[in-house]
Tab-separated table of C-alpha atoms and ligand atoms in Angstrom:
chain	number	residue	atom	x	y	z
A	1	MET	CA	-92.128	-77.368	-36.895
A	2	MET	CA	-91.162	-74.574	-39.408
A	3	ILE	CA	-91.028	-75.534	-43.018
A	4	THR	CA	-88.633	-73.522	-45.032
A	5	ARG	CA	-89.706	-72.736	-48.502
A	6	ARG	CA	-86.240	-73.827	-49.981
A	7	LYS	CA	-86.486	-77.149	-48.481
A	8	LEU	CA	-89.960	-77.747	-49.871
A	9	VAL	CA	-89.235	-76.417	-53.311
A	10	GLY	CA	-86.107	-78.587	-53.376
A	11	SER	CA	-87.914	-81.749	-52.365
A	12	LEU	CA	-90.725	-81.168	-54.949
A	13	GLY	CA	-88.154	-80.467	-57.621
A	14	VAL	CA	-89.787	-77.178	-58.809
A	15	GLY	CA	-87.978	-73.875	-59.352
A	16	ALA	CA	-87.510	-71.268	-56.597
A	17	GLY	CA	-88.324	-68.276	-58.800
A	18	GLY	CA	-91.238	-65.934	-58.331
A	19	LEU	CA	-90.901	-65.415	-54.565
A	20	LEU	CA	-94.387	-64.631	-53.266
A	21	LEU	CA	-95.431	-62.150	-50.609
A	22	SER	CA	-95.793	-63.314	-47.092
A	23	GLY	CA	-99.093	-64.864	-45.912
A	24	CYS	CA	-100.456	-61.565	-44.418
A	25	ASP	CA	-99.483	-59.313	-47.368
A	26	ARG	CA	-101.182	-61.830	-49.661
A	27	VAL	CA	-104.407	-61.777	-47.650
A	28	ALA	CA	-104.437	-58.105	-47.359
A	29	GLY	CA	-103.885	-57.746	-51.048
A	30	THR	CA	-106.687	-59.965	-52.183
A	31	PRO	CA	-109.634	-58.121	-53.788
A	32	ALA	CA	-112.192	-59.767	-51.534
A	33	PHE	CA	-110.223	-58.569	-48.436
A	34	ARG	CA	-109.679	-55.115	-49.894
A	35	SER	CA	-113.341	-54.654	-50.806
A	36	PHE	CA	-114.382	-55.816	-47.402
A	37	VAL	CA	-112.157	-53.296	-45.902
A	38	GLU	CA	-112.860	-50.509	-48.191
A	39	GLY	CA	-116.644	-51.053	-47.946
A	40	ALA	CA	-116.297	-50.359	-44.253
A	41	ASP	CA	-116.092	-46.527	-44.879
A	42	GLY	CA	-116.200	-44.422	-41.833
A	43	LEU	CA	-115.827	-47.287	-39.449
A	44	THR	CA	-112.544	-47.808	-37.707
A	45	ILE	CA	-111.509	-51.408	-38.247
A	46	ASP	CA	-108.399	-52.684	-36.554
A	47	PHE	CA	-107.439	-55.154	-39.205
A	48	THR	CA	-104.333	-56.272	-37.536
A	49	ARG	CA	-106.496	-57.442	-34.650
A	50	LEU	CA	-108.968	-58.960	-36.956
A	51	VAL	CA	-106.346	-61.015	-38.909
A	52	SER	CA	-104.372	-62.022	-35.954
A	53	LYS	CA	-107.429	-63.210	-34.146
A	54	ARG	CA	-108.165	-65.511	-37.205
A	55	ASP	CA	-104.403	-66.434	-37.155
A	56	ALA	CA	-104.483	-67.579	-33.618
A	57	LEU	CA	-103.819	-71.321	-33.044
A	58	ALA	CA	-106.497	-73.799	-32.097
A	59	ARG	CA	-105.799	-75.463	-28.746
A	60	GLU	CA	-103.312	-78.374	-29.021
A	61	TYR	CA	-103.497	-81.352	-26.754
A	62	THR	CA	-101.204	-84.046	-25.472
A	63	LEU	CA	-100.997	-87.770	-26.306
A	64	ALA	CA	-102.626	-88.525	-23.046
A	65	ASP	CA	-105.868	-86.692	-24.402
A	66	LEU	CA	-106.228	-88.803	-27.642
A	67	SER	CA	-109.728	-90.307	-28.080
A	68	PRO	CA	-109.535	-94.102	-27.870
A	69	VAL	CA	-111.320	-94.220	-31.246
A	70	PHE	CA	-111.614	-91.455	-33.770
A	71	ARG	CA	-114.922	-92.073	-35.221
A	72	ALA	CA	-115.967	-91.616	-38.773
A	73	ASN	CA	-118.748	-89.482	-40.174
A	74	GLY	CA	-120.248	-89.045	-43.629
A	75	THR	CA	-118.566	-91.194	-46.254
A	76	ARG	CA	-116.603	-94.223	-44.827
A	77	VAL	CA	-115.426	-95.559	-48.194
A	78	PRO	CA	-115.828	-93.726	-51.474
A	79	ALA	CA	-117.641	-95.988	-54.002
A	80	ALA	CA	-116.154	-94.538	-57.230
A	81	SER	CA	-114.273	-97.108	-59.015
A	82	GLU	CA	-111.357	-94.859	-59.750
A	83	TYR	CA	-110.894	-94.598	-55.960
A	84	GLN	CA	-111.358	-98.333	-55.459
A	85	THR	CA	-108.713	-99.113	-57.922
A	86	LEU	CA	-106.326	-96.640	-56.343
A	87	MET	CA	-106.995	-98.127	-52.859
A	88	ALA	CA	-106.507	-101.713	-54.052
A	89	ASN	CA	-102.980	-100.775	-55.059
A	90	ASN	CA	-102.346	-98.949	-51.779
A	91	PHE	CA	-102.475	-95.582	-53.422
A	92	ALA	CA	-99.208	-96.161	-55.265
A	93	ASP	CA	-100.683	-94.541	-58.460
A	94	TYR	CA	-102.447	-91.838	-56.497
A	95	ARG	CA	-101.729	-88.152	-57.494
A	96	LEU	CA	-102.859	-84.996	-55.674
A	97	ARG	CA	-103.377	-82.205	-58.125
A	98	ILE	CA	-102.869	-78.629	-57.176
A	99	ASP	CA	-104.097	-76.338	-59.890
A	100	GLY	CA	-106.471	-73.434	-60.774
A	101	LEU	CA	-105.068	-69.882	-60.334
A	102	VAL	CA	-101.358	-71.008	-59.930
A	103	ARG	CA	-98.348	-70.433	-62.053
A	104	GLN	CA	-96.908	-74.066	-61.305
A	105	PRO	CA	-99.609	-76.597	-61.234
A	106	LEU	CA	-98.422	-79.712	-59.275
A	107	SER	CA	-99.306	-83.367	-59.486
A	108	LEU	CA	-97.801	-85.071	-56.390
A	109	SER	CA	-97.561	-88.750	-55.472
A	110	LEU	CA	-98.167	-89.959	-51.987
A	111	ALA	CA	-94.424	-90.718	-51.685
A	112	GLN	CA	-93.564	-87.132	-52.568
A	113	LEU	CA	-96.188	-85.833	-50.146
A	114	ARG	CA	-94.955	-88.140	-47.334
A	115	SER	CA	-91.426	-86.905	-48.005
A	116	LEU	CA	-92.241	-83.356	-47.247
A	117	PRO	CA	-91.632	-81.699	-43.852
A	118	VAL	CA	-94.530	-82.242	-41.569
A	119	ARG	CA	-96.524	-80.406	-38.850
A	120	THR	CA	-97.777	-82.644	-36.129
A	121	GLN	CA	-100.827	-81.431	-34.100
A	122	ILE	CA	-103.130	-82.966	-31.522
A	123	THR	CA	-106.396	-81.247	-31.876
A	124	ARG	CA	-110.185	-81.594	-31.140
A	125	HIS	CA	-112.444	-82.204	-34.039
A	126	ASP	CA	-116.002	-80.775	-33.451
A	127	CYS	CA	-118.826	-82.001	-35.584
A	128	VAL	CA	-121.972	-79.964	-35.682
A	129	GLU	CA	-123.924	-83.148	-35.155
A	130	GLY	CA	-122.834	-83.078	-31.590
A	131	TRP	CA	-119.636	-85.080	-31.088
A	132	SER	CA	-116.047	-84.395	-30.763
A	133	ALA	CA	-112.830	-86.419	-30.957
A	134	ILE	CA	-109.138	-85.608	-30.349
A	135	GLY	CA	-106.603	-86.997	-32.669
A	136	GLU	CA	-102.945	-86.491	-33.743
A	137	TRP	CA	-102.617	-85.295	-37.346
A	138	GLN	CA	-99.556	-85.073	-39.352
A	139	GLY	CA	-98.815	-83.758	-42.803
A	140	PRO	CA	-97.283	-80.875	-44.739
A	141	GLN	CA	-98.752	-77.438	-44.291
A	142	LEU	CA	-101.082	-76.320	-47.154
A	143	ALA	CA	-99.215	-72.946	-47.267
A	144	ALA	CA	-95.894	-74.681	-48.247
A	145	LEU	CA	-97.714	-76.429	-51.215
A	146	LEU	CA	-99.456	-73.240	-52.227
A	147	ASP	CA	-96.082	-71.524	-52.311
A	148	ALA	CA	-94.607	-74.222	-54.357
A	149	ALA	CA	-97.491	-74.006	-56.793
A	150	LYS	CA	-97.169	-70.169	-56.925
A	151	VAL	CA	-100.729	-68.939	-56.279
A	152	ARG	CA	-101.569	-66.093	-58.459
A	153	GLU	CA	-102.665	-62.615	-57.249
A	154	GLY	CA	-106.414	-63.054	-58.101
A	155	ALA	CA	-106.848	-66.207	-56.029
A	156	ASN	CA	-109.217	-65.706	-53.092
A	157	PHE	CA	-110.274	-69.103	-52.055
A	158	ILE	CA	-108.889	-72.626	-52.050
A	159	VAL	CA	-111.257	-75.429	-52.998
A	160	PHE	CA	-110.789	-79.070	-51.991
A	161	HIS	CA	-112.176	-81.641	-54.360
A	162	CYS	CA	-112.990	-85.125	-52.962
A	163	ALA	CA	-113.398	-88.562	-54.410
A	164	ASP	CA	-116.732	-89.359	-52.755
A	165	VAL	CA	-120.126	-88.552	-53.948
A	166	LEU	CA	-123.192	-88.114	-51.626
A	167	TYR	CA	-126.770	-87.572	-52.915
A	168	ASN	CA	-125.235	-87.453	-56.476
A	169	ARG	CA	-122.968	-84.708	-55.634
A	170	PRO	CA	-119.128	-84.851	-55.235
A	171	TYR	CA	-118.075	-83.699	-51.763
A	172	TYR	CA	-116.119	-80.498	-51.846
A	173	GLU	CA	-115.217	-77.654	-49.464
A	174	SER	CA	-113.488	-74.259	-49.665
A	175	ILE	CA	-111.652	-71.779	-47.470
A	176	ASP	CA	-110.342	-68.274	-47.686
A	177	MET	CA	-106.715	-67.344	-47.758
A	178	VAL	CA	-106.494	-66.541	-44.038
A	179	ASP	CA	-107.352	-70.224	-43.298
A	180	ALA	CA	-105.305	-71.542	-46.253
A	181	TYR	CA	-102.145	-69.956	-44.830
A	182	HIS	CA	-103.054	-70.712	-41.195
A	183	PRO	CA	-100.168	-72.687	-39.688
A	184	GLN	CA	-102.466	-75.392	-38.435
A	185	THR	CA	-104.042	-76.014	-41.962
A	186	ILE	CA	-102.335	-79.174	-43.053
A	187	ILE	CA	-102.794	-81.924	-45.587
A	188	ALA	CA	-102.982	-84.875	-43.196
A	189	HIS	CA	-101.460	-88.232	-44.232
A	190	SER	CA	-101.360	-89.731	-40.827
A	191	LEU	CA	-103.693	-90.039	-37.804
A	192	ASN	CA	-102.307	-91.170	-34.511
A	193	GLY	CA	-98.943	-92.065	-35.988
A	194	GLU	CA	-100.504	-94.412	-38.687
A	195	PRO	CA	-101.287	-93.857	-42.377
A	196	LEU	CA	-104.662	-92.136	-42.468
A	197	PRO	CA	-107.356	-94.878	-42.106
A	198	GLU	CA	-109.874	-95.315	-44.902
A	199	LYS	CA	-112.774	-94.240	-42.860
A	200	ASN	CA	-111.061	-91.058	-41.891
A	201	GLY	CA	-110.279	-89.942	-45.480
A	202	ALA	CA	-107.250	-92.026	-46.959
A	203	PRO	CA	-105.038	-91.253	-48.395
A	204	LEU	CA	-105.111	-87.541	-47.620
A	205	ARG	CA	-107.617	-85.203	-45.857
A	206	MET	CA	-107.605	-81.621	-44.830
A	207	ARG	CA	-107.150	-80.413	-41.260
A	208	ILE	CA	-108.259	-76.834	-40.809
A	209	GLU	CA	-108.206	-76.615	-37.111
A	210	ARG	CA	-110.013	-73.263	-36.639
A	211	GLN	CA	-113.086	-74.618	-38.408
A	212	LEU	CA	-115.820	-77.154	-37.801
A	213	GLY	CA	-115.931	-80.799	-38.876
A	214	TYR	CA	-117.633	-80.484	-42.218
A	215	LYS	CA	-114.841	-78.207	-43.559
A	216	GLN	CA	-112.336	-81.032	-42.904
A	217	ALA	CA	-112.525	-82.523	-46.493
A	218	LYS	CA	-111.552	-86.205	-46.662
A	219	TYR	CA	-110.450	-88.334	-49.703
A	220	LEU	CA	-108.758	-85.282	-51.466
A	221	ARG	CA	-108.312	-85.453	-55.167
A	222	ALA	CA	-107.443	-81.958	-56.054
A	223	ILE	CA	-106.805	-78.586	-54.527
A	224	GLU	CA	-107.817	-75.642	-56.676
A	225	ALA	CA	-107.085	-71.902	-56.235
A	226	VAL	CA	-110.038	-69.761	-57.439
A	227	ALA	CA	-111.204	-66.186	-57.652
A	228	SER	CA	-114.675	-67.301	-56.673
A	229	PHE	CA	-116.541	-70.481	-55.927
A	230	ASP	CA	-119.880	-69.285	-57.453
A	231	ALA	CA	-119.423	-71.843	-60.438
A	232	ILE	CA	-118.637	-74.846	-58.254
A	233	GLY	CA	-121.411	-77.128	-57.075
A	234	GLN	CA	-124.390	-74.962	-56.307
A	235	GLY	CA	-122.141	-72.050	-55.574
A	236	ASN	CA	-122.268	-71.951	-51.786
A	237	GLY	CA	-118.639	-73.109	-51.273
A	238	GLY	CA	-119.151	-76.619	-49.993
A	239	PHE	CA	-121.272	-79.756	-49.984
A	240	TRP	CA	-123.205	-79.166	-46.821
A	241	GLU	CA	-123.432	-75.460	-47.707
A	242	ASP	CA	-125.179	-76.486	-50.917
A	243	VAL	CA	-127.289	-79.351	-49.549
A	244	ALA	CA	-128.361	-78.137	-46.163
A	245	GLY	CA	-127.648	-74.481	-46.028
A	246	TYR	CA	-124.604	-74.794	-43.509
A	247	GLN	CA	-122.654	-71.753	-42.969
A	248	TRP	CA	-119.649	-71.344	-45.365
A	249	TYR	CA	-117.538	-69.777	-42.553
A	250	ALA	CA	-117.529	-72.396	-39.828
A	251	GLY	CA	-114.881	-70.762	-37.564
A	252	ILE	CA	-114.409	-72.003	-34.015
B	1	MTE	N1	-114.992	-86.141	-48.484
B	1	MTE	C1	-115.703	-85.975	-47.402
B	1	MTE	N2	-115.095	-85.169	-46.446
B	1	MTE	C2	-115.885	-85.014	-45.281
B	1	MTE	C3	-117.081	-85.626	-44.969
B	1	MTE	C4	-117.650	-86.561	-46.015
B	1	MTE	O1	-118.685	-87.155	-45.930
B	1	MTE	N3	-116.912	-86.719	-47.231
B	1	MTE	N4	-117.855	-85.500	-43.862
B	1	MTE	C5	-117.454	-84.294	-43.033
B	1	MTE	C6	-117.994	-84.239	-41.668
B	1	MTE	S1	-119.544	-83.694	-41.389
B	1	MTE	C7	-117.163	-84.523	-40.599
B	1	MTE	S2	-117.784	-84.373	-39.043
B	1	MTE	C8	-115.759	-85.008	-40.906
B	1	MTE	C9	-115.660	-86.357	-40.257
B	1	MTE	O2	-114.360	-86.888	-40.260
B	1	MTE	P1	-114.113	-88.257	-39.804
B	1	MTE	O3	-114.805	-89.287	-40.662
B	1	MTE	O4	-112.555	-88.487	-39.790
B	1	MTE	O5	-114.583	-88.304	-38.357
B	1	MTE	O6	-115.375	-85.161	-42.228
B	1	MTE	C10	-115.911	-84.113	-42.998
B	1	MTE	N5	-115.347	-84.282	-44.338
B	2	MO	MO1	-119.712	-83.219	-39.253
Protein backbone atom coordinates (compact mmCIF):
# COMPACT_ATOMS: atom_id res chain seq x y z
CA MET A 1 0.00 0.00 0.00
CA MET A 2 1.36 3.43 -0.86
CA ILE A 3 1.69 5.94 1.92
CA THR A 4 1.23 9.51 0.87
CA ARG A 5 3.41 12.03 2.58
CA ARG A 6 0.52 14.37 3.28
CA LYS A 7 -1.44 11.66 5.04
CA LEU A 8 1.50 10.78 7.25
CA VAL A 9 2.45 14.34 8.05
CA GLY A 10 -1.19 15.04 8.85
CA SER A 11 -1.51 12.11 11.19
CA LEU A 12 1.70 13.02 13.04
CA GLY A 13 0.68 16.64 13.37
CA VAL A 14 3.94 17.99 12.00
CA GLY A 15 4.35 20.68 9.35
CA ALA A 16 4.48 19.87 5.67
CA GLY A 17 7.24 22.38 4.81
CA GLY A 18 10.73 21.53 3.60
CA LEU A 19 9.82 18.95 1.02
CA LEU A 20 12.65 16.52 0.52
CA LEU A 21 14.14 14.99 -2.57
CA SER A 22 12.87 11.65 -3.75
CA GLY A 23 14.55 8.56 -2.30
CA CYS A 24 16.87 8.04 -5.25
CA ASP A 25 18.01 11.65 -5.46
CA ARG A 26 18.70 11.61 -1.79
CA VAL A 27 20.87 8.50 -2.01
CA ALA A 28 22.74 9.72 -5.06
CA GLY A 29 23.40 13.01 -3.28
CA THR A 30 24.90 11.61 -0.10
CA PRO A 31 28.65 12.12 0.33
CA ALA A 32 29.26 8.41 0.89
CA PHE A 33 27.54 7.50 -2.33
CA ARG A 34 29.22 10.28 -4.28
CA SER A 35 32.69 9.41 -3.06
CA PHE A 36 32.07 5.76 -3.89
CA VAL A 37 31.07 6.70 -7.40
CA GLU A 38 33.72 9.37 -7.88
CA GLY A 39 36.38 7.03 -6.54
CA ALA A 40 35.66 4.60 -9.35
CA ASP A 41 37.52 6.73 -11.90
CA GLY A 42 37.92 5.22 -15.28
CA LEU A 43 35.44 2.45 -14.59
CA THR A 44 32.05 2.52 -16.15
CA ILE A 45 29.55 1.98 -13.41
CA ASP A 46 25.92 1.71 -14.32
CA PHE A 47 24.52 3.15 -11.17
CA THR A 48 20.96 2.96 -12.24
CA ARG A 49 21.39 -0.77 -12.35
CA LEU A 50 23.30 -0.82 -9.10
CA VAL A 51 20.64 1.11 -7.24
CA SER A 52 17.71 -0.63 -8.84
CA LYS A 53 19.18 -3.98 -7.91
CA ARG A 54 19.34 -2.94 -4.28
CA ASP A 55 15.84 -1.50 -4.62
CA ALA A 56 14.40 -4.81 -5.85
CA LEU A 57 11.79 -6.34 -3.57
CA ALA A 58 12.46 -9.38 -1.44
CA ARG A 59 10.14 -12.24 -2.29
CA GLU A 60 6.75 -12.04 -0.63
CA TYR A 61 4.80 -15.15 0.34
CA THR A 62 1.16 -15.99 1.04
CA LEU A 63 -0.70 -16.77 4.26
CA ALA A 64 -0.46 -20.46 3.36
CA ASP A 65 3.34 -20.22 3.69
CA LEU A 66 3.44 -18.86 7.27
CA SER A 67 5.67 -20.78 9.65
CA PRO A 68 3.57 -22.37 12.39
CA VAL A 69 5.86 -20.77 14.97
CA PHE A 70 8.09 -17.77 14.42
CA ARG A 71 10.93 -18.71 16.71
CA ALA A 72 12.89 -16.15 18.69
CA ASN A 73 16.64 -15.64 18.67
CA GLY A 74 18.95 -13.49 20.78
CA THR A 75 17.14 -11.55 23.47
CA ARG A 76 13.68 -12.90 24.41
CA VAL A 77 12.90 -10.28 27.07
CA PRO A 78 15.04 -7.20 27.74
CA ALA A 79 16.04 -7.14 31.41
CA ALA A 80 16.36 -3.35 31.77
CA SER A 81 13.99 -1.98 34.41
CA GLU A 82 12.96 0.87 32.13
CA TYR A 83 11.76 -1.67 29.60
CA GLN A 84 10.12 -3.88 32.24
CA THR A 85 8.15 -0.89 33.54
CA LEU A 86 6.95 0.03 30.05
CA MET A 87 5.97 -3.56 29.33
CA ALA A 88 4.07 -3.91 32.61
CA ASN A 89 1.86 -1.03 31.46
CA ASN A 90 1.35 -2.54 28.01
CA PHE A 91 3.69 0.10 26.51
CA ALA A 92 1.15 2.90 27.12
CA ASP A 93 4.04 5.22 28.10
CA TYR A 94 6.41 4.02 25.38
CA ARG A 95 7.84 6.59 22.96
CA LEU A 96 9.91 5.99 19.85
CA ARG A 97 12.42 8.78 19.28
CA ILE A 98 13.56 9.75 15.81
CA ASP A 99 16.46 12.12 16.05
CA GLY A 100 20.06 12.84 15.05
CA LEU A 101 20.55 14.59 11.71
CA VAL A 102 16.91 15.60 11.28
CA ARG A 103 15.24 18.99 11.22
CA GLN A 104 12.14 17.78 13.07
CA PRO A 105 12.94 15.29 15.85
CA LEU A 106 9.94 13.11 16.67
CA SER A 107 8.79 11.29 19.78
CA LEU A 108 5.92 9.00 18.91
CA SER A 109 3.61 6.95 21.10
CA LEU A 110 2.61 3.45 20.12
CA ALA A 111 -0.92 4.69 19.47
CA GLN A 112 0.43 7.28 17.02
CA LEU A 113 2.59 4.68 15.30
CA ARG A 114 -0.31 2.24 15.07
CA SER A 115 -2.52 4.90 13.51
CA LEU A 116 -0.16 5.40 10.55
CA PRO A 117 -0.74 3.81 7.15
CA VAL A 118 0.86 0.35 7.15
CA ARG A 119 2.63 -1.91 4.75
CA THR A 120 1.86 -5.60 5.18
CA GLN A 121 4.43 -8.12 3.95
CA ILE A 122 4.87 -11.87 4.27
CA THR A 123 8.58 -12.54 4.05
CA ARG A 124 11.24 -15.06 5.01
CA HIS A 125 13.64 -14.23 7.80
CA ASP A 126 17.07 -15.83 7.39
CA CYS A 127 19.36 -16.14 10.39
CA VAL A 128 23.05 -16.82 9.80
CA GLU A 129 22.83 -19.50 12.47
CA GLY A 130 21.01 -21.63 9.94
CA TRP A 131 17.27 -21.27 10.33
CA SER A 132 14.52 -19.39 8.52
CA ALA A 133 10.92 -18.50 9.29
CA ILE A 134 8.12 -16.92 7.28
CA GLY A 135 5.97 -14.32 8.99
CA GLU A 136 3.50 -11.59 8.14
CA TRP A 137 4.79 -8.21 9.29
CA GLN A 138 2.87 -4.98 9.47
CA GLY A 139 3.88 -1.42 10.22
CA PRO A 140 4.63 2.00 8.75
CA GLN A 141 7.44 2.35 6.23
CA LEU A 142 10.62 3.81 7.71
CA ALA A 143 10.82 6.16 4.69
CA ALA A 144 7.59 7.89 5.72
CA LEU A 145 8.85 8.55 9.23
CA LEU A 146 12.21 9.78 7.98
CA ASP A 147 10.39 12.17 5.68
CA ALA A 148 8.24 13.40 8.57
CA ALA A 149 11.41 13.97 10.62
CA LYS A 150 13.05 15.71 7.64
CA VAL A 151 16.39 13.99 7.41
CA ARG A 152 19.21 16.42 6.74
CA GLU A 153 21.56 16.36 3.75
CA GLY A 154 24.58 14.99 5.62
CA ALA A 155 22.86 11.86 6.94
CA ASN A 156 24.36 8.72 5.42
CA PHE A 157 23.10 6.02 7.78
CA ILE A 158 20.15 5.22 10.01
CA VAL A 159 20.97 3.67 13.39
CA PHE A 160 18.52 1.58 15.43
CA HIS A 161 19.02 1.70 19.19
CA CYS A 162 17.50 -1.20 21.12
CA ALA A 163 16.36 -1.72 24.72
CA ASP A 164 18.29 -4.94 25.36
CA VAL A 165 21.86 -5.41 26.52
CA LEU A 166 23.97 -8.46 25.65
CA TYR A 167 27.51 -8.97 26.99
CA ASN A 168 27.18 -5.53 28.62
CA ARG A 169 26.56 -3.81 25.30
CA PRO A 170 23.29 -2.36 24.07
CA TYR A 171 22.09 -4.05 20.89
CA TYR A 172 22.08 -1.71 17.91
CA GLU A 173 22.19 -1.90 14.16
CA SER A 174 22.52 0.44 11.20
CA ILE A 175 21.70 0.60 7.50
CA ASP A 176 22.45 2.96 4.63
CA MET A 177 19.94 5.19 2.87
CA VAL A 178 19.24 2.68 0.10
CA ASP A 179 17.88 0.23 2.66
CA ALA A 180 16.33 2.98 4.79
CA TYR A 181 14.15 4.08 1.87
CA HIS A 182 13.50 0.58 0.54
CA PRO A 183 9.73 0.01 0.37
CA GLN A 184 9.95 -3.19 2.44
CA THR A 185 11.84 -1.48 5.28
CA ILE A 186 9.15 -1.09 7.91
CA ILE A 187 8.83 -0.50 11.64
CA ALA A 188 6.82 -3.57 12.48
CA HIS A 189 4.23 -3.40 15.26
CA SER A 190 2.45 -6.63 14.31
CA LEU A 191 3.40 -10.21 13.50
CA ASN A 192 0.84 -12.56 11.94
CA GLY A 193 -1.98 -10.12 12.63
CA GLU A 194 -1.24 -9.76 16.36
CA PRO A 195 0.69 -7.10 18.28
CA LEU A 196 4.40 -7.96 18.08
CA PRO A 197 5.10 -10.66 20.71
CA GLU A 198 7.59 -9.95 23.46
CA LYS A 199 10.07 -12.54 22.21
CA ASN A 200 10.05 -11.07 18.70
CA GLY A 201 10.81 -7.50 19.79
CA ALA A 202 7.75 -5.81 21.35
CA PRO A 203 6.60 -3.18 20.96
CA LEU A 204 8.45 -2.36 17.71
CA ARG A 205 11.17 -3.97 15.61
CA MET A 206 12.71 -3.32 12.25
CA ARG A 207 12.04 -5.39 9.16
CA ILE A 208 14.65 -4.76 6.49
CA GLU A 209 13.74 -7.51 4.11
CA ARG A 210 16.80 -7.44 1.85
CA GLN A 211 19.10 -8.17 4.79
CA LEU A 212 19.91 -11.06 7.13
CA GLY A 213 18.39 -11.72 10.56
CA TYR A 214 20.85 -9.86 12.76
CA LYS A 215 20.04 -6.56 11.02
CA GLN A 216 16.35 -6.90 12.10
CA ALA A 217 16.67 -4.83 15.29
CA LYS A 218 14.13 -5.74 17.99
CA TYR A 219 12.96 -3.69 21.04
CA LEU A 220 13.45 -0.35 19.28
CA ARG A 221 14.02 2.66 21.51
CA ALA A 222 15.31 5.24 19.08
CA ILE A 223 16.11 5.76 15.43
CA GLU A 224 19.00 8.10 14.73
CA ALA A 225 20.18 9.61 11.45
CA VAL A 226 23.97 9.94 11.41
CA ALA A 227 26.76 10.94 9.04
CA SER A 228 28.94 8.07 10.28
CA PHE A 229 28.62 5.26 12.84
CA ASP A 230 32.30 5.42 13.85
CA ALA A 231 31.46 6.76 17.31
CA ILE A 232 28.68 4.27 18.09
CA GLY A 233 29.54 1.06 19.96
CA GLN A 234 32.89 -0.16 18.66
CA GLY A 235 32.35 1.64 15.39
CA ASN A 236 31.43 -1.28 13.17
CA GLY A 237 27.78 -0.36 12.72
CA GLY A 238 26.09 -3.05 14.78
CA PHE A 239 26.20 -5.32 17.81
CA TRP A 240 27.28 -8.51 16.03
CA GLU A 241 29.58 -6.53 13.77
CA ASP A 242 31.36 -5.28 16.93
CA VAL A 243 31.27 -8.52 18.91
CA ALA A 244 31.86 -11.19 16.30
CA GLY A 245 33.03 -9.44 13.14
CA TYR A 246 29.80 -10.03 11.21
CA GLN A 247 29.61 -8.14 7.94
CA TRP A 248 27.95 -4.73 8.23
CA TYR A 249 26.30 -5.20 4.85
CA ALA A 250 24.22 -8.34 5.15
CA GLY A 251 22.28 -8.08 1.90
CA ILE A 252 20.35 -11.07 0.58
N1 LIG B 1 17.49 -5.99 19.94
C1 LIG B 1 17.82 -7.16 19.38
N2 LIG B 1 17.57 -7.34 18.06
C2 LIG B 1 17.88 -8.50 17.47
C3 LIG B 1 18.51 -9.55 18.19
C4 LIG B 1 18.76 -9.35 19.57
O1 LIG B 1 19.27 -10.22 20.29
N3 LIG B 1 18.38 -8.14 20.12
N4 LIG B 1 18.87 -10.71 17.52
C5 LIG B 1 18.99 -10.65 16.05
C6 LIG B 1 19.08 -11.94 15.39
S1 LIG B 1 20.59 -12.70 15.28
C7 LIG B 1 18.01 -12.48 14.74
S2 LIG B 1 18.13 -13.91 13.84
C8 LIG B 1 16.68 -11.86 14.86
C9 LIG B 1 15.74 -12.82 15.55
O2 LIG B 1 14.44 -12.30 15.50
P1 LIG B 1 13.32 -13.14 16.23
O3 LIG B 1 13.69 -13.22 17.68
O4 LIG B 1 12.03 -12.42 15.99
O5 LIG B 1 13.33 -14.51 15.59
O6 LIG B 1 16.67 -10.64 15.59
C10 LIG B 1 17.82 -9.87 15.46
N5 LIG B 1 17.61 -8.64 16.16
MO1 LIG C 1 20.37 -14.29 13.64
